[in-house]
Amino acid sequence: TLNQIRLMRLDAMLVGAEKGLSDAALRDAAALAAQISKSGPSWSNRVTDVVLRRMKDPRPVLGKSASSEWIAAENLASEEKFEAAIEAYEAIARSTDPAAREHATDVHHRLGICYFRLNRFAEAEREFRAYLNEAPDGPLASEAAYLQFRAAEGIYRAHPTAEASSSFQATVENFVTRFSDHDSAYEGWFRYAELLQADRRYRDAADAYAKVKGPPLFEIRATSAEIQSLADALSAPPEDAEAAWAAELRARVRDAYDRFEKLATANPKLAAEELRA
């Protein structure tokens, strides 16, 4: 009965916590929460429930345990307070608490998202890579691979060096080959094809463009680029090329052009005159 009264008092003390409580009020609430929690796991769980009902960041009352850090980080990230969320997630990553180890892998994914949303692409790519190294077949692997490729693209766009290009190509290739059923695989195939085309690997680029299956705008652009890649391949044949080699590519050009015409006719606003030409 006494603990129940204390629990009701704790709940009353935390009313309005989201608007801010004084340091003294938070200290009193933390002391009361600790007192109730000493009565055993069931009371400790009830304390946690009360605090979470009143506070999105339970750390001032529950202390900086692994569970409170995780809850705080998740709530801060959901409110797009990414800088603060990063601090909480990094505390979990550094912790040797057994409870923290339960989140040791997922924390890399969460950190990656926070860094990505802040356009800190190098740090985001590092965290997604860490997640994929630890859980290559984990439940978040496909999403981590997609965001890793997007982060690598951000690095490349900002500083288009040979090293950044190589990293970008490796991450997007990993994404499309391992997670071709991802909802955004068409983005990966398109970017991968662009990189192959830039490397003058025209037939490989055409093959990648042909795998772009998504929104009409992407498919129209991909089919146009596939035709261009095949035309470039025809304009620079290998020395030992035979007539059959060119005939195969010409047949592919005709098929790709027919697909382009169907897409352009069905989506006239997306097929600009320049693209048609």
mmCIF file of C-alpha atoms in Angstrom:
data_model
loop_
_atom_site.group_PDB
_atom_site.id
_atom_site.type_symbol
_atom_site.label_atom_id
_atom_site.label_comp_id
_atom_site.label_asym_id
_atom_site.label_seq_id
_atom_site.Cartn_x
_atom_site.Cartn_y
_atom_site.Cartn_z
ATOM 1 C CA THR A 1 0.000 0.000 0.000
ATOM 2 C CA LEU A 2 2.825 2.346 0.885
ATOM 3 C CA ASN A 3 4.549 1.690 -2.450
ATOM 4 C CA GLN A 4 1.301 2.277 -4.302
ATOM 5 C CA ILE A 5 0.945 5.643 -2.570
ATOM 6 C CA ARG A 6 4.549 6.481 -3.439
ATOM 7 C CA LEU A 7 3.903 5.522 -7.050
ATOM 8 C CA MET A 8 0.865 7.822 -7.185
ATOM 9 C CA ARG A 9 2.983 10.598 -5.664
ATOM 10 C CA LEU A 10 5.695 10.036 -8.266
ATOM 11 C CA ASP A 11 3.115 10.265 -11.036
ATOM 12 C CA ALA A 12 1.785 13.531 -9.582
ATOM 13 C CA MET A 13 5.296 14.971 -9.273
ATOM 14 C CA LEU A 14 5.928 14.375 -12.987
ATOM 15 C CA VAL A 15 2.780 16.088 -14.247
ATOM 16 C CA GLY A 16 3.936 18.777 -16.664
ATOM 17 C CA ALA A 17 7.374 17.234 -17.029
ATOM 18 C CA GLU A 18 7.343 17.829 -20.801
ATOM 19 C CA LYS A 19 7.086 21.559 -20.155
ATOM 20 C CA GLY A 20 10.009 21.394 -17.763
ATOM 21 C CA LEU A 21 10.516 20.719 -14.064
ATOM 22 C CA SER A 22 12.944 22.368 -11.683
ATOM 23 C CA ASP A 23 16.182 20.608 -10.813
ATOM 24 C CA ALA A 24 14.918 20.134 -7.252
ATOM 25 C CA ALA A 25 11.703 18.486 -8.472
ATOM 26 C CA LEU A 26 13.662 16.136 -10.722
ATOM 27 C CA ARG A 27 16.010 15.200 -7.859
ATOM 28 C CA ASP A 28 13.052 14.436 -5.587
ATOM 29 C CA ALA A 29 11.386 12.363 -8.303
ATOM 30 C CA ALA A 30 14.611 10.430 -8.960
ATOM 31 C CA ALA A 31 15.018 9.683 -5.242
ATOM 32 C CA LEU A 32 11.427 8.496 -4.955
ATOM 33 C CA ALA A 33 11.726 6.349 -8.080
ATOM 34 C CA ALA A 34 14.871 4.703 -6.682
ATOM 35 C CA GLN A 35 13.166 4.079 -3.349
ATOM 36 C CA ILE A 36 10.193 2.337 -4.958
ATOM 37 C CA SER A 37 12.391 0.344 -7.374
ATOM 38 C CA LYS A 38 14.288 -1.222 -4.440
ATOM 39 C CA SER A 39 11.160 -3.246 -3.624
ATOM 40 C CA GLY A 40 11.807 -5.565 -6.569
ATOM 41 C CA PRO A 41 11.588 -5.958 -10.370
ATOM 42 C CA SER A 42 7.802 -5.642 -10.544
ATOM 43 C CA TRP A 43 7.889 -2.291 -8.754
ATOM 44 C CA SER A 44 10.847 -1.167 -10.837
ATOM 45 C CA ASN A 45 8.851 -1.917 -13.995
ATOM 46 C CA ARG A 46 5.865 0.033 -12.667
ATOM 47 C CA VAL A 47 8.138 2.992 -11.930
ATOM 48 C CA THR A 48 9.454 2.861 -15.493
ATOM 49 C CA ASP A 49 5.901 2.790 -16.875
ATOM 50 C CA VAL A 50 4.905 5.844 -14.836
ATOM 51 C CA VAL A 51 8.004 7.816 -15.836
ATOM 52 C CA LEU A 52 7.629 6.960 -19.529
ATOM 53 C CA ARG A 53 3.996 8.020 -19.462
ATOM 54 C CA ARG A 54 5.062 11.467 -18.288
ATOM 55 C CA MET A 55 8.518 11.894 -19.848
ATOM 56 C CA LYS A 56 9.924 11.214 -23.302
ATOM 57 C CA ASP A 57 13.437 11.462 -21.881
ATOM 58 C CA PRO A 58 13.407 9.403 -18.668
ATOM 59 C CA ARG A 59 17.100 9.832 -17.857
ATOM 60 C CA PRO A 60 16.732 12.672 -15.303
ATOM 61 C CA VAL A 61 14.575 10.367 -13.131
ATOM 62 C CA LEU A 62 15.638 6.826 -14.040
ATOM 63 C CA GLY A 63 19.322 7.636 -14.439
ATOM 64 C CA LYS A 64 21.553 6.932 -17.412
ATOM 65 C CA SER A 65 21.000 3.211 -17.611
ATOM 66 C CA ALA A 66 21.176 1.434 -20.970
ATOM 67 C CA SER A 67 17.402 1.107 -21.139
ATOM 68 C CA SER A 68 16.712 4.753 -20.298
ATOM 69 C CA GLU A 69 19.372 5.916 -22.785
ATOM 70 C CA TRP A 70 17.781 3.782 -25.509
ATOM 71 C CA ILE A 71 14.268 5.053 -24.748
ATOM 72 C CA ALA A 72 15.486 8.641 -24.683
ATOM 73 C CA ALA A 73 17.381 8.216 -27.948
ATOM 74 C CA GLU A 74 14.398 6.637 -29.703
ATOM 75 C CA ASN A 75 12.073 9.416 -28.554
ATOM 76 C CA LEU A 76 14.534 12.165 -29.450
ATOM 77 C CA ALA A 77 15.060 10.658 -32.926
ATOM 78 C CA SER A 78 11.300 10.382 -33.492
ATOM 79 C CA GLU A 79 11.042 14.108 -32.694
ATOM 80 C CA GLU A 80 13.904 14.786 -35.158
ATOM 81 C CA LYS A 81 16.189 16.022 -32.393
ATOM 82 C CA PHE A 82 19.025 14.184 -34.060
ATOM 83 C CA GLU A 83 21.998 15.824 -32.329
ATOM 84 C CA ALA A 84 20.638 14.920 -28.901
ATOM 85 C CA ALA A 85 19.657 11.442 -30.105
ATOM 86 C CA ILE A 86 23.210 10.844 -31.348
ATOM 87 C CA GLU A 87 24.605 11.574 -27.871
ATOM 88 C CA ALA A 88 22.254 9.030 -26.313
ATOM 89 C CA TYR A 89 22.902 6.368 -28.950
ATOM 90 C CA GLU A 90 26.671 6.862 -28.658
ATOM 91 C CA ALA A 91 26.435 6.404 -24.878
ATOM 92 C CA ILE A 92 24.834 3.018 -25.539
ATOM 93 C CA ALA A 93 27.516 2.127 -28.098
ATOM 94 C CA ARG A 94 30.253 2.899 -25.555
ATOM 95 C CA SER A 95 28.565 1.145 -22.640
ATOM 96 C CA THR A 96 29.715 -2.234 -21.317
ATOM 97 C CA ASP A 97 26.407 -2.750 -19.512
ATOM 98 C CA PRO A 98 24.903 -6.130 -20.528
ATOM 99 C CA ALA A 99 21.588 -4.361 -21.206
ATOM 100 C CA ALA A 100 23.360 -2.056 -23.658
ATOM 101 C CA ARG A 101 24.784 -5.014 -25.556
ATOM 102 C CA GLU A 102 21.213 -5.950 -26.507
ATOM 103 C CA HIS A 103 21.246 -2.842 -28.724
ATOM 104 C CA ALA A 104 24.913 -3.087 -29.751
ATOM 105 C CA THR A 105 24.122 -3.853 -33.393
ATOM 106 C CA ASP A 106 20.928 -1.858 -33.922
ATOM 107 C CA VAL A 107 22.532 1.259 -32.471
ATOM 108 C CA HIS A 108 24.727 1.521 -35.587
ATOM 109 C CA HIS A 109 21.609 1.590 -37.768
ATOM 110 C CA ARG A 110 20.009 4.271 -35.600
ATOM 111 C CA LEU A 111 23.150 6.389 -35.564
ATOM 112 C CA GLY A 112 23.386 6.058 -39.336
ATOM 113 C CA ILE A 113 19.863 7.418 -39.745
ATOM 114 C CA CYS A 114 20.546 10.374 -37.444
ATOM 115 C CA TYR A 115 23.761 11.284 -39.251
ATOM 116 C CA PHE A 116 22.067 10.824 -42.634
ATOM 117 C CA ARG A 117 19.217 13.170 -41.684
ATOM 118 C CA LEU A 118 21.833 15.761 -40.664
ATOM 119 C CA ASN A 119 23.592 15.358 -44.058
ATOM 120 C CA ARG A 120 26.689 14.052 -42.265
ATOM 121 C CA PHE A 121 27.138 11.421 -44.937
ATOM 122 C CA ALA A 122 30.629 10.148 -44.075
ATOM 123 C CA GLU A 123 29.563 9.314 -40.525
ATOM 124 C CA ALA A 124 26.281 7.851 -41.758
ATOM 125 C CA GLU A 125 28.062 5.578 -44.242
ATOM 126 C CA ARG A 126 30.447 4.432 -41.494
ATOM 127 C CA GLU A 127 27.581 3.450 -39.183
ATOM 128 C CA PHE A 128 25.588 1.618 -41.856
ATOM 129 C CA ARG A 129 28.747 -0.245 -42.858
ATOM 130 C CA ALA A 130 29.274 -1.233 -39.209
ATOM 131 C CA TYR A 131 25.707 -2.543 -38.994
ATOM 132 C CA LEU A 132 26.078 -4.582 -42.200
ATOM 133 C CA ASN A 133 29.400 -6.011 -41.006
ATOM 134 C CA GLU A 134 27.787 -7.190 -37.769
ATOM 135 C CA ALA A 135 24.417 -8.269 -39.198
ATOM 136 C CA PRO A 136 24.726 -8.861 -42.977
ATOM 137 C CA ASP A 137 21.428 -10.757 -42.940
ATOM 138 C CA GLY A 138 19.806 -8.839 -40.098
ATOM 139 C CA PRO A 139 16.229 -7.544 -40.189
ATOM 140 C CA LEU A 140 17.446 -4.023 -41.016
ATOM 141 C CA ALA A 141 20.123 -5.084 -43.521
ATOM 142 C CA SER A 142 18.269 -4.132 -46.710
ATOM 143 C CA GLU A 143 17.384 -0.689 -45.387
ATOM 144 C CA ALA A 144 20.921 -0.188 -44.059
ATOM 145 C CA ALA A 145 22.362 -1.128 -47.474
ATOM 146 C CA TYR A 146 20.009 1.318 -49.226
ATOM 147 C CA LEU A 147 20.876 4.195 -46.892
ATOM 148 C CA GLN A 148 24.577 3.313 -47.058
ATOM 149 C CA PHE A 149 24.458 3.715 -50.842
ATOM 150 C CA ARG A 150 22.599 7.022 -50.480
ATOM 151 C CA ALA A 151 25.193 8.223 -47.953
ATOM 152 C CA ALA A 152 28.051 7.152 -50.242
ATOM 153 C CA GLU A 153 26.337 9.049 -53.052
ATOM 154 C CA GLY A 154 26.192 12.146 -50.847
ATOM 155 C CA ILE A 155 29.932 11.861 -50.181
ATOM 156 C CA TYR A 156 30.629 11.451 -53.906
ATOM 157 C CA ARG A 157 28.449 14.407 -54.932
ATOM 158 C CA ALA A 158 30.205 16.663 -52.428
ATOM 159 C CA HIS A 159 33.724 15.491 -53.331
ATOM 160 C CA PRO A 160 33.798 13.517 -56.627
ATOM 161 C CA THR A 161 37.229 11.982 -56.105
ATOM 162 C CA ALA A 162 38.345 8.608 -57.483
ATOM 163 C CA GLU A 163 38.202 7.135 -53.972
ATOM 164 C CA ALA A 164 34.664 8.433 -53.378
ATOM 165 C CA SER A 165 33.572 7.108 -56.772
ATOM 166 C CA SER A 166 34.995 3.663 -56.002
ATOM 167 C CA SER A 167 33.270 3.555 -52.599
ATOM 168 C CA PHE A 168 29.997 4.765 -54.134
ATOM 169 C CA GLN A 169 30.118 2.060 -56.795
ATOM 170 C CA ALA A 170 30.917 -0.665 -54.259
ATOM 171 C CA THR A 171 28.052 0.281 -51.943
ATOM 172 C CA VAL A 172 25.451 0.612 -54.694
ATOM 173 C CA GLU A 173 26.587 -2.677 -56.267
ATOM 174 C CA ASN A 174 26.212 -4.393 -52.889
ATOM 175 C CA PHE A 175 22.721 -2.931 -52.509
ATOM 176 C CA VAL A 176 21.342 -3.948 -55.915
ATOM 177 C CA THR A 177 22.908 -7.405 -56.015
ATOM 178 C CA ARG A 178 21.985 -8.412 -52.474
ATOM 179 C CA PHE A 179 18.673 -6.614 -52.048
ATOM 180 C CA SER A 180 17.144 -6.447 -55.518
ATOM 181 C CA ASP A 181 13.661 -6.842 -53.993
ATOM 182 C CA HIS A 182 13.953 -3.591 -52.004
ATOM 183 C CA ASP A 183 11.237 -1.045 -52.863
ATOM 184 C CA SER A 184 13.888 1.456 -53.975
ATOM 185 C CA ALA A 185 16.093 -0.971 -55.900
ATOM 186 C CA TYR A 186 15.306 0.969 -59.084
ATOM 187 C CA GLU A 187 17.251 3.945 -57.684
ATOM 188 C CA GLY A 188 20.250 1.735 -57.056
ATOM 189 C CA TRP A 189 20.181 0.167 -60.527
ATOM 190 C CA PHE A 190 19.936 3.614 -62.125
ATOM 191 C CA ARG A 191 22.887 5.047 -60.162
ATOM 192 C CA TYR A 192 24.914 1.880 -60.704
ATOM 193 C CA ALA A 193 24.273 2.071 -64.450
ATOM 194 C CA GLU A 194 25.354 5.719 -64.519
ATOM 195 C CA LEU A 195 28.668 4.803 -62.899
ATOM 196 C CA LEU A 196 29.240 1.943 -65.341
ATOM 197 C CA GLN A 197 28.402 4.241 -68.247
ATOM 198 C CA ALA A 198 30.883 6.832 -66.956
ATOM 199 C CA ASP A 199 33.528 4.062 -66.870
ATOM 200 C CA ARG A 200 32.736 3.276 -70.546
ATOM 201 C CA ARG A 201 31.455 -0.169 -69.614
ATOM 202 C CA TYR A 202 28.597 0.359 -72.017
ATOM 203 C CA ARG A 203 27.150 -3.149 -72.258
ATOM 204 C CA ASP A 204 27.209 -3.571 -68.481
ATOM 205 C CA ALA A 205 25.568 -0.161 -68.138
ATOM 206 C CA ALA A 206 22.843 -1.136 -70.620
ATOM 207 C CA ASP A 207 22.200 -4.333 -68.642
ATOM 208 C CA ALA A 208 21.847 -2.318 -65.420
ATOM 209 C CA TYR A 209 19.556 0.283 -67.006
ATOM 210 C CA ALA A 210 17.310 -2.545 -68.245
ATOM 211 C CA LYS A 211 16.751 -3.591 -64.611
ATOM 212 C CA VAL A 212 15.312 -0.233 -63.579
ATOM 213 C CA LYS A 213 11.680 -1.004 -62.742
ATOM 214 C CA GLY A 214 9.982 1.761 -60.822
ATOM 215 C CA PRO A 215 8.215 5.102 -61.314
ATOM 216 C CA PRO A 216 7.662 6.048 -64.995
ATOM 217 C CA LEU A 217 10.133 8.939 -64.830
ATOM 218 C CA PHE A 218 12.936 6.582 -63.819
ATOM 219 C CA GLU A 219 11.977 3.957 -66.393
ATOM 220 C CA ILE A 220 11.776 6.498 -69.223
ATOM 221 C CA ARG A 221 15.188 7.966 -68.372
ATOM 222 C CA ALA A 222 16.689 4.507 -67.867
ATOM 223 C CA THR A 223 15.407 3.221 -71.205
ATOM 224 C CA SER A 224 16.746 6.297 -72.982
ATOM 225 C CA ALA A 225 20.128 5.829 -71.295
ATOM 226 C CA GLU A 226 20.087 2.118 -72.193
ATOM 227 C CA ILE A 227 19.718 3.055 -75.876
ATOM 228 C CA GLN A 228 22.568 5.559 -75.556
ATOM 229 C CA SER A 229 24.811 2.969 -73.873
ATOM 230 C CA LEU A 230 24.117 0.409 -76.607
ATOM 231 C CA ALA A 231 24.792 3.025 -79.285
ATOM 232 C CA ASP A 232 28.095 3.896 -77.606
ATOM 233 C CA ALA A 233 29.014 0.221 -77.505
ATOM 234 C CA LEU A 234 28.270 -0.075 -81.234
ATOM 235 C CA SER A 235 30.429 2.959 -81.986
ATOM 236 C CA ALA A 236 33.478 1.395 -80.306
ATOM 237 C CA PRO A 237 33.447 -2.322 -81.190
ATOM 238 C CA PRO A 238 36.230 -4.636 -79.985
ATOM 239 C CA GLU A 239 38.865 -5.484 -82.570
ATOM 240 C CA ASP A 240 37.686 -9.095 -82.895
ATOM 241 C CA ALA A 241 33.983 -8.231 -83.153
ATOM 242 C CA GLU A 242 31.984 -10.165 -85.708
ATOM 243 C CA ALA A 243 28.790 -9.251 -87.528
ATOM 244 C CA ALA A 244 26.709 -11.255 -85.048
ATOM 245 C CA TRP A 245 28.043 -9.080 -82.213
ATOM 246 C CA ALA A 246 26.667 -5.904 -83.810
ATOM 247 C CA ALA A 247 23.418 -7.609 -84.858
ATOM 248 C CA GLU A 248 22.701 -8.580 -81.241
ATOM 249 C CA LEU A 249 23.221 -5.028 -80.011
ATOM 250 C CA ARG A 250 21.085 -3.563 -82.796
ATOM 251 C CA ALA A 251 18.276 -5.944 -81.854
ATOM 252 C CA ARG A 252 18.553 -4.768 -78.249
ATOM 253 C CA VAL A 253 18.425 -1.157 -79.413
ATOM 254 C CA ARG A 254 15.190 -1.838 -81.316
ATOM 255 C CA ASP A 255 13.624 -3.550 -78.277
ATOM 256 C CA ALA A 256 14.705 -0.724 -75.968
ATOM 257 C CA TYR A 257 13.377 1.900 -78.374
ATOM 258 C CA ASP A 258 10.003 0.132 -78.556
ATOM 259 C CA ARG A 259 9.850 0.160 -74.732
ATOM 260 C CA PHE A 260 10.792 3.831 -74.693
ATOM 261 C CA GLU A 261 8.035 4.701 -77.188
ATOM 262 C CA LYS A 262 5.407 2.878 -75.121
ATOM 263 C CA LEU A 263 6.526 4.601 -71.926
ATOM 264 C CA ALA A 264 6.759 8.022 -73.600
ATOM 265 C CA THR A 265 3.316 7.667 -75.168
ATOM 266 C CA ALA A 266 1.762 6.622 -71.859
ATOM 267 C CA ASN A 267 3.532 9.440 -69.970
ATOM 268 C CA PRO A 268 3.868 12.372 -72.417
ATOM 269 C CA LYS A 269 4.559 14.930 -69.674
ATOM 270 C CA LEU A 270 7.588 12.962 -68.509
ATOM 271 C CA ALA A 271 9.142 12.437 -71.938
ATOM 272 C CA ALA A 272 10.694 15.796 -72.845
ATOM 273 C CA GLU A 273 11.345 16.616 -76.486
ATOM 274 C CA GLU A 274 15.078 16.602 -75.800
ATOM 275 C CA LEU A 275 14.840 13.086 -74.414
ATOM 276 C CA ARG A 276 12.759 11.931 -77.381
ATOM 277 C CA ALA A 277 15.279 13.427 -79.809
#
